[in-house]
CSV table of C-alpha atoms and ligand atoms in Angstrom, one decimal:
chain,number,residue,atom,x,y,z
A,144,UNK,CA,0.0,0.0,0.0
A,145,UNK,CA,1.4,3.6,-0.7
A,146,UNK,CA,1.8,5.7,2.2
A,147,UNK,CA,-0.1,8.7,2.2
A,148,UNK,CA,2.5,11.8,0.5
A,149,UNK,CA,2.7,14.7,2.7
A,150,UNK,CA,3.5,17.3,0.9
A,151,UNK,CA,4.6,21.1,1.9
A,152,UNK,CA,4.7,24.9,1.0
A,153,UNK,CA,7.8,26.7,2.6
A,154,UNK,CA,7.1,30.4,1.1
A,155,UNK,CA,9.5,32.9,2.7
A,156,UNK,CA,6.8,36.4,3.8
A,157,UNK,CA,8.7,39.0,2.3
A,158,UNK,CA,6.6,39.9,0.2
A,159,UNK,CA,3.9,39.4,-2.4
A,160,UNK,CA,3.6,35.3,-4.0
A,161,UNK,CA,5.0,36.2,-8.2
A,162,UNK,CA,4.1,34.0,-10.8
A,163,UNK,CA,7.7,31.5,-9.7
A,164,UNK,CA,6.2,31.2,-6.0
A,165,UNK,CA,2.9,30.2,-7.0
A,166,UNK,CA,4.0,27.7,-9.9
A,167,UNK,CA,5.8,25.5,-7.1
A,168,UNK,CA,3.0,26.1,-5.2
A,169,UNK,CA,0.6,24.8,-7.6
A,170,UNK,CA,2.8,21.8,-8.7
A,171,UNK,CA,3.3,20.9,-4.4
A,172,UNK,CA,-0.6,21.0,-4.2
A,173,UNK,CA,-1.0,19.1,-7.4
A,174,UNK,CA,1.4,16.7,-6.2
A,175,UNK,CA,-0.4,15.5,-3.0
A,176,UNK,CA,-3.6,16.1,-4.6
A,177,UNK,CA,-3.9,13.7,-7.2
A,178,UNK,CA,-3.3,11.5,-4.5
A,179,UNK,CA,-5.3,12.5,-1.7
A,180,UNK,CA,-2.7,13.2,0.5
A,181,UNK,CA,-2.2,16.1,3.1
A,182,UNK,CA,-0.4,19.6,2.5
A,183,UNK,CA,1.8,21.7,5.0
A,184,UNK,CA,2.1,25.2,5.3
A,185,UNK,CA,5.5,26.4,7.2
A,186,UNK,CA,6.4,30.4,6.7
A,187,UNK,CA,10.1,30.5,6.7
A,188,UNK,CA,11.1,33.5,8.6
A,189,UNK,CA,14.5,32.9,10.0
A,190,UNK,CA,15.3,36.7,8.3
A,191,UNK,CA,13.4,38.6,10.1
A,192,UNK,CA,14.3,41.7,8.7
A,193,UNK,CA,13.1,41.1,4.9
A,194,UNK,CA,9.9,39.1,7.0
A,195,UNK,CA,6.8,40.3,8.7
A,196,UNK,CA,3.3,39.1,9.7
A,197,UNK,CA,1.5,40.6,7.2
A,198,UNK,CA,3.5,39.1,4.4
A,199,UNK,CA,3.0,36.2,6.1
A,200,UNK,CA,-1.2,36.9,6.2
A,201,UNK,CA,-1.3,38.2,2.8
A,202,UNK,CA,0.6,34.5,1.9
A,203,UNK,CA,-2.1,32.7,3.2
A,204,UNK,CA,-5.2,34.7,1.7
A,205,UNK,CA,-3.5,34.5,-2.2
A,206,UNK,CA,-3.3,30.8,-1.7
A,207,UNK,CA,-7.2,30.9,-0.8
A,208,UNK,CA,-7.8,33.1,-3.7
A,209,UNK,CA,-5.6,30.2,-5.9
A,210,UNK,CA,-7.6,27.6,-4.3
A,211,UNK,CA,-4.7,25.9,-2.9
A,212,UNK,CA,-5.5,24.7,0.2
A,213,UNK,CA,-3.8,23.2,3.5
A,214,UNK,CA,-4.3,20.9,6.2
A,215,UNK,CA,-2.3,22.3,8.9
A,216,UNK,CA,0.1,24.7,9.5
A,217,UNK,CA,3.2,24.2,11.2
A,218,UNK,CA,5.0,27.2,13.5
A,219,UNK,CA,7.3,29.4,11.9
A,220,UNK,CA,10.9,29.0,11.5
A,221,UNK,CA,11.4,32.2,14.1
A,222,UNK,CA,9.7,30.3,16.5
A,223,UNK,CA,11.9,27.8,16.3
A,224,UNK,CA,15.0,28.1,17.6
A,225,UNK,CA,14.5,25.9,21.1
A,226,UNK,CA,13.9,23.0,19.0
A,227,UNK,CA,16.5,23.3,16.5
A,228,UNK,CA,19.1,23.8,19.5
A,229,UNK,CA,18.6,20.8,20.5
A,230,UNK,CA,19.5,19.2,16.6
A,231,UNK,CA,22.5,21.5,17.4
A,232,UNK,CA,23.0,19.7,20.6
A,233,UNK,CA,23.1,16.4,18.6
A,234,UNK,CA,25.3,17.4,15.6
A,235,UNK,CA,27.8,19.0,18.8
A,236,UNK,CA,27.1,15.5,20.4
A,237,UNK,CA,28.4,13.4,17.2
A,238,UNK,CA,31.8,15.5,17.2
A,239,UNK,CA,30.8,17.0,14.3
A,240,UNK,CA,30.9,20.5,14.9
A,241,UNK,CA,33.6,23.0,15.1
A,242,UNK,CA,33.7,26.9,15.5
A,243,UNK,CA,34.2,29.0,12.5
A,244,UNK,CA,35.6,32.4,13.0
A,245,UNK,CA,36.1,33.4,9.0
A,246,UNK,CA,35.1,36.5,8.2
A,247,UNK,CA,32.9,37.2,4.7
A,248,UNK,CA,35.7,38.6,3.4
A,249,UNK,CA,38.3,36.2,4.4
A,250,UNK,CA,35.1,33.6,2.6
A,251,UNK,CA,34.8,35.5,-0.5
A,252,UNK,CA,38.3,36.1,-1.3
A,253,UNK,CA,40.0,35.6,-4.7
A,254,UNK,CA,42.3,32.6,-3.0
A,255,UNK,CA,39.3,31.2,-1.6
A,256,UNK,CA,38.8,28.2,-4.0
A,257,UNK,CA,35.6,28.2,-6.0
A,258,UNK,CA,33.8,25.9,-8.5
A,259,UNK,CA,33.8,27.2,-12.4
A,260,UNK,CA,30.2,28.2,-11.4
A,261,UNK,CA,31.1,30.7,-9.2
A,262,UNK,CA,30.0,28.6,-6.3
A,263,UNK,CA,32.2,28.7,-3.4
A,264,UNK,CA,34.1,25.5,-1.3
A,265,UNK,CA,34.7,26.5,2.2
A,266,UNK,CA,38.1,24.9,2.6
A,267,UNK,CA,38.1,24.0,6.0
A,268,UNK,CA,40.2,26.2,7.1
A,269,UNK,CA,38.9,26.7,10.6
A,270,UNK,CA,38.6,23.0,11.2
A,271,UNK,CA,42.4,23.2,12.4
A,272,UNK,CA,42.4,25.9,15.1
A,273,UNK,CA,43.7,24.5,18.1
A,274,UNK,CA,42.1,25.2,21.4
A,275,UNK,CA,44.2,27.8,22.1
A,276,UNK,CA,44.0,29.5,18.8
A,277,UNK,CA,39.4,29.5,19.3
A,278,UNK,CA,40.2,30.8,23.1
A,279,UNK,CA,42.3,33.8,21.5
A,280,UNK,CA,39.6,34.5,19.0
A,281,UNK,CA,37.6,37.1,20.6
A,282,UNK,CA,34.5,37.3,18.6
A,283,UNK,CA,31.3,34.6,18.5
A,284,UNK,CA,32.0,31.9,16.0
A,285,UNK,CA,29.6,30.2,13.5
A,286,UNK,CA,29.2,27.0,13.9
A,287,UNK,CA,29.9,24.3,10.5
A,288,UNK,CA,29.3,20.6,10.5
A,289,UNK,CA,31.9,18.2,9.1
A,290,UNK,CA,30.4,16.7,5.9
A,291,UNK,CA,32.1,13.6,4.3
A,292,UNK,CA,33.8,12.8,1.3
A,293,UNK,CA,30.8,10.8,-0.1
A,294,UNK,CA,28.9,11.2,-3.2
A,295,UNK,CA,24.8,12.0,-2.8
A,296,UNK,CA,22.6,10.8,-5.2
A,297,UNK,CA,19.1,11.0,-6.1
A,298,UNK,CA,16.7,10.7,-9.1
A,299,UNK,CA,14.5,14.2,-9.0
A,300,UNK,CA,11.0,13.8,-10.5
A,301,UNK,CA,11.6,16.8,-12.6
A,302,UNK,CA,15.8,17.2,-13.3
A,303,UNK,CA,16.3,13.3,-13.1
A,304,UNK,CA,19.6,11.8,-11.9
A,305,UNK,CA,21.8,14.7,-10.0
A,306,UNK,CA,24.5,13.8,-7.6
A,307,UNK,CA,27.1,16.2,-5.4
A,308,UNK,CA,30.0,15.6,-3.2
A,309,UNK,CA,29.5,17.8,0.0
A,310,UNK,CA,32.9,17.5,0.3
A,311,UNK,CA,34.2,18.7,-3.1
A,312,UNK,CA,31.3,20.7,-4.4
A,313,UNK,CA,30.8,22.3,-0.7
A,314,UNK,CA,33.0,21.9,2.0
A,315,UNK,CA,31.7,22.0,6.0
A,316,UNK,CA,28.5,23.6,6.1
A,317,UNK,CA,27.4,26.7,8.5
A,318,UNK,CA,24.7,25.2,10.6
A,319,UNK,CA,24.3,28.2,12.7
A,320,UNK,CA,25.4,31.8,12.1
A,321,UNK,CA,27.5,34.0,14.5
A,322,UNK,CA,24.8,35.9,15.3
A,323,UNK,CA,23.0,33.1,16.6
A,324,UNK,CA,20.7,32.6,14.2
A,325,UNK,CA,20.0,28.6,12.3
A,326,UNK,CA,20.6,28.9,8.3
A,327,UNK,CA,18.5,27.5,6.1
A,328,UNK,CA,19.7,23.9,5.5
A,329,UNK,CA,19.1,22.9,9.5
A,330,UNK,CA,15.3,24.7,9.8
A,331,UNK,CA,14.1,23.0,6.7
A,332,UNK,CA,15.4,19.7,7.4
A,333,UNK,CA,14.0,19.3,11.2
A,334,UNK,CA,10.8,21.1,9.8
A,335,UNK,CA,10.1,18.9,7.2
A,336,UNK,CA,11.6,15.9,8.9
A,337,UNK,CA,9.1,16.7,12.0
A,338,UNK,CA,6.2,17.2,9.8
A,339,UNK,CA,6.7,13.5,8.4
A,340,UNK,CA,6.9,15.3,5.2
A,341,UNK,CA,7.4,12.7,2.3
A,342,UNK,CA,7.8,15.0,-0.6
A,343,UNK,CA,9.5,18.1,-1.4
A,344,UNK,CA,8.4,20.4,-4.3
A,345,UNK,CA,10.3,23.8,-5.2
A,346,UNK,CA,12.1,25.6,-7.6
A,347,UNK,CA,15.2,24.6,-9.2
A,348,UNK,CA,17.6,26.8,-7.9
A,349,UNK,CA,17.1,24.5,-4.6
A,350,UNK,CA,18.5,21.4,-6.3
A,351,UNK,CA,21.7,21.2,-4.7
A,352,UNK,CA,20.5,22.1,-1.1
A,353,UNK,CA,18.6,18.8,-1.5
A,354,UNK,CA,22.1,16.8,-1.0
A,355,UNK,CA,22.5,19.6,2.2
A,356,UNK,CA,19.6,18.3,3.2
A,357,UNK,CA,20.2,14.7,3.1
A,358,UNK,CA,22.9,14.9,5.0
A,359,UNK,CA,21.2,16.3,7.9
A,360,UNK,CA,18.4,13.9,7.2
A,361,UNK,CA,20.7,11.2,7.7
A,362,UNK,CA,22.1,12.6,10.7
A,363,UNK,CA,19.1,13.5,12.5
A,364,UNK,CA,17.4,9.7,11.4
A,365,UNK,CA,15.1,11.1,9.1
A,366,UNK,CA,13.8,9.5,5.9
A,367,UNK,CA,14.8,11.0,2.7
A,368,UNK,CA,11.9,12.8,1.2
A,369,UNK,CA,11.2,12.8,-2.9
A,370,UNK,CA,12.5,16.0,-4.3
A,371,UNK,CA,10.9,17.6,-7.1
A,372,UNK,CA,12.6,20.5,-8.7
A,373,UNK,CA,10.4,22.3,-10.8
A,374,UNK,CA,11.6,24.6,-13.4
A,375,UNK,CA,12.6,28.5,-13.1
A,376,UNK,CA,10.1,30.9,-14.6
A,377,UNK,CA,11.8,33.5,-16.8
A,378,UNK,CA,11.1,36.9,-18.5
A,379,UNK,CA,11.3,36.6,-21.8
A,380,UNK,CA,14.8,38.3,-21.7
A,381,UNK,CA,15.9,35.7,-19.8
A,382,UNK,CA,16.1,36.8,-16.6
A,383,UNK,CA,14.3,35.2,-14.1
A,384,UNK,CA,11.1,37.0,-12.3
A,385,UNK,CA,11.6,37.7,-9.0
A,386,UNK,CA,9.7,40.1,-6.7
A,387,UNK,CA,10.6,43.0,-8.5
A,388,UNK,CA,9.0,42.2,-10.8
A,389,UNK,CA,5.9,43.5,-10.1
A,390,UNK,CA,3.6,43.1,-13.1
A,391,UNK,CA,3.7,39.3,-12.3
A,392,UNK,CA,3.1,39.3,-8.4
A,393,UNK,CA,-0.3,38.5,-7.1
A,394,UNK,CA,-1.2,42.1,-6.4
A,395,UNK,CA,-1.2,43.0,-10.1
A,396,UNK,CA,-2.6,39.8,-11.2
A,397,UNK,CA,-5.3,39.5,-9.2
A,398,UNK,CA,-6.7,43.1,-10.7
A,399,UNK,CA,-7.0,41.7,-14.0
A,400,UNK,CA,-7.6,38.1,-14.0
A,401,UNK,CA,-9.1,35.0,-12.1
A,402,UNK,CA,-7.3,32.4,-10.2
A,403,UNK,CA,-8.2,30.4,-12.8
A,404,UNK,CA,-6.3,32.2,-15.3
A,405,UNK,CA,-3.3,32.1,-13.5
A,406,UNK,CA,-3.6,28.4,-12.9
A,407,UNK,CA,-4.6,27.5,-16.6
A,408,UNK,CA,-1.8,30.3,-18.2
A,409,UNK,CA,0.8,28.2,-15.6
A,410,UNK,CA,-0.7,24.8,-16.4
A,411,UNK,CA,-0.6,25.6,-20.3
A,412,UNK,CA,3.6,26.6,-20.4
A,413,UNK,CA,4.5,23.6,-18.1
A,414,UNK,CA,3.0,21.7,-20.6
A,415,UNK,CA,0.4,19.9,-17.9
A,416,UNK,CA,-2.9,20.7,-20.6
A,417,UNK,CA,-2.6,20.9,-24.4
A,418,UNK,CA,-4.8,24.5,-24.7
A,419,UNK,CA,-4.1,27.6,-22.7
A,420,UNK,CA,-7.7,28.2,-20.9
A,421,UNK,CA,-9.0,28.8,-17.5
A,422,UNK,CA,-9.0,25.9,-15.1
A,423,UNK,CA,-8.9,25.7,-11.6
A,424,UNK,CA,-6.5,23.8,-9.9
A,425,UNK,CA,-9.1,20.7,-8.2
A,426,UNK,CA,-10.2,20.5,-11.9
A,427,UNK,CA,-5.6,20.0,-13.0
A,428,UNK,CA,-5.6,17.9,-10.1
A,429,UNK,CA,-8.0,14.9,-11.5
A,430,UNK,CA,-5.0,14.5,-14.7
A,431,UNK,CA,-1.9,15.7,-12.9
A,432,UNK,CA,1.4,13.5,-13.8
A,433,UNK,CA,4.4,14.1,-12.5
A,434,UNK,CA,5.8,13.2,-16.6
A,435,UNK,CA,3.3,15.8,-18.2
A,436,UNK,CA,5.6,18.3,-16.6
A,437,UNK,CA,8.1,20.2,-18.6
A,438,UNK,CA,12.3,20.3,-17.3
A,439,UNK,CA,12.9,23.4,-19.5
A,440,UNK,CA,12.8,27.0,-17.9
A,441,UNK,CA,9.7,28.8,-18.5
A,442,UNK,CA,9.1,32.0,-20.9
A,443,UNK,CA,6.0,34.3,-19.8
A,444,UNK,CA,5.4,37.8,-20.7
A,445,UNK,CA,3.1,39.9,-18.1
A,446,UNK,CA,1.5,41.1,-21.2
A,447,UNK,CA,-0.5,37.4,-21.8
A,448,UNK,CA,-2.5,38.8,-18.4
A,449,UNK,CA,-3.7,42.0,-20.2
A,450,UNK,CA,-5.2,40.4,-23.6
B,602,LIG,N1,11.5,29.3,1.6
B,602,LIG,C1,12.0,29.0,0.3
B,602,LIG,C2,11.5,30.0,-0.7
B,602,LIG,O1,10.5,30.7,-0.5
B,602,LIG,C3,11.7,27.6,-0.1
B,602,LIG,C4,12.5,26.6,0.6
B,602,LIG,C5,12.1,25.2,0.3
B,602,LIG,O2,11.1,24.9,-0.3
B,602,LIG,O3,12.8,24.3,0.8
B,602,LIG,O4,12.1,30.1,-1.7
């Protein structure tokens, strides 16, 4: 018997849903769905300077006005930080954590080594300090956990095979920042792990924080969740929208079109129905397959709204 999916949406409030936010969104719901499973809602405020409650509100009434609905909601990631201590406590527990006292500079400098995508490879470099040298440092440390040499594979239900050496293609991860506060990688991973979420849907620039997350997963005793990593939505220059874009954020959308609009222009580029026309998305979830869905980015011009 298949287990029941548990799916979830992890929108970050700061600031109105755009058309990228509520195509994951859509494909999540669409995911469970079609299978009668249950959907999460988490907010993901660890930055709660770019975050507020009414973002957070405003989140929740545009995926009403979608039709995207939820069974429960789970407490926000500021809320948090008691409980993911305590995963701290473990990972400190395991010998796996040392102080790092690198500054951003020291990080981003031109010796630092980086993959020929720009992406960076912390090389350890605090893992060596001695006692004496982390007693003479005089400002708080962040804290990294030790990954291994080990390459992480998984088959996406979108990009298909991808694999990543935290080692190489990383290096020690920050767990916690110097101010205190948990990154990313930890909150998501004890959130989704605690939720008993089976499946993770989001876009694809997320695709290598699912090895991150594996990691942790494994650490922490955590199944491994399916990862779906849907494509990026683009303008049709190429770049890809993002919340400055505001022609294509809920606010603007919702003055000149229906919800089901949205979900039938979205549907219709992703390649899920063969004619772009209104549909809502309970009517998409009676034919959703995960192998209708298109890899390639996606083109859309704000003007298809105004027609
Ligand atoms: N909070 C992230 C975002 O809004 C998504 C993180 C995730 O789905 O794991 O982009």
């Amino acid at each position: 018997m298949e287990i029941k999916p548990v799916g979830r949406f992890a929108p970050t409030p700061s600031g109105r849903m755009h058309l990228g936010n509520v195509f994951a969104a859509l494909i999540a719901w669409l995911s469970v769905r079609s299978r009668d499973g249950e959907m999460v809602l988490r907010m993901e405020d660890l930055d709660t300077q770019r975050t507020s409650g009414e973002f957070a509100q405003q989140l929740r009434e545009d995926l009403r006005w979608l039709g995207l609905d939820y069974d429960r909601e789970t407490p926000p990631q500021s809320q948090r930080s008691a409980v993911y201590d305590g995963y701290f406590d473990r990972l400190q527990d395991m010998g796996l954590l040392y102080p790092c006292y690198c500054t951003r500079s020291q990080l981003h400098s031109v010796n630092a080594p980086h993959l020929s995508d720009g992406t960076y490879v912390y090389p350890g470099t605090c893992r060596k300090l001695t006692p004496e040298q982390r007693a003479a440092m005089n400002r708080a440390p962040a804290w990294r956990v030790m990954v291994p040499d080990r390459q992480w594979r998984f088959t996406d239900r979108v990009q298909g095979e991808y694999r990543l050496n935290l080692k190489k293609e990383c290096g020690d991860m920050v767990v916690r920042r110097a101010d205190g506060v948990y990154v990313y990688q930890l909150a998501v991973t004890v959130d989704d792990g605690e939720a008993g979420v089976t499946e993770v849907v989001r876009g694809m620039d997320l695709l290598s924080s699912a090895p991150r997350q594996m990691y942790l997963q494994e650490l922490f005793g955590f199944p491994h969740p399916e990862y779906g990593h849907v494509p990026m939505l683009l303008a049709p220059d190429g770049r890809r929208l993002s919340k400055r874009d505001r022609d294509l954020d809920l606010g603007q959308l919702q003055k000149w079109v229906s919800p089901e609009a949205v979900i039938g222009t979205l549907a219709f580029s992703a390649g899920l129905i063969d004619r772009r026309e209104p549909i809502s998305a309970k009517e998409l979830a009676k034919e959703f397959r995960w192998s209708k869905l298109t890899g390639d980015a996606i083109y859309l011009d704000a003007a298809i709204f105004r027609e």
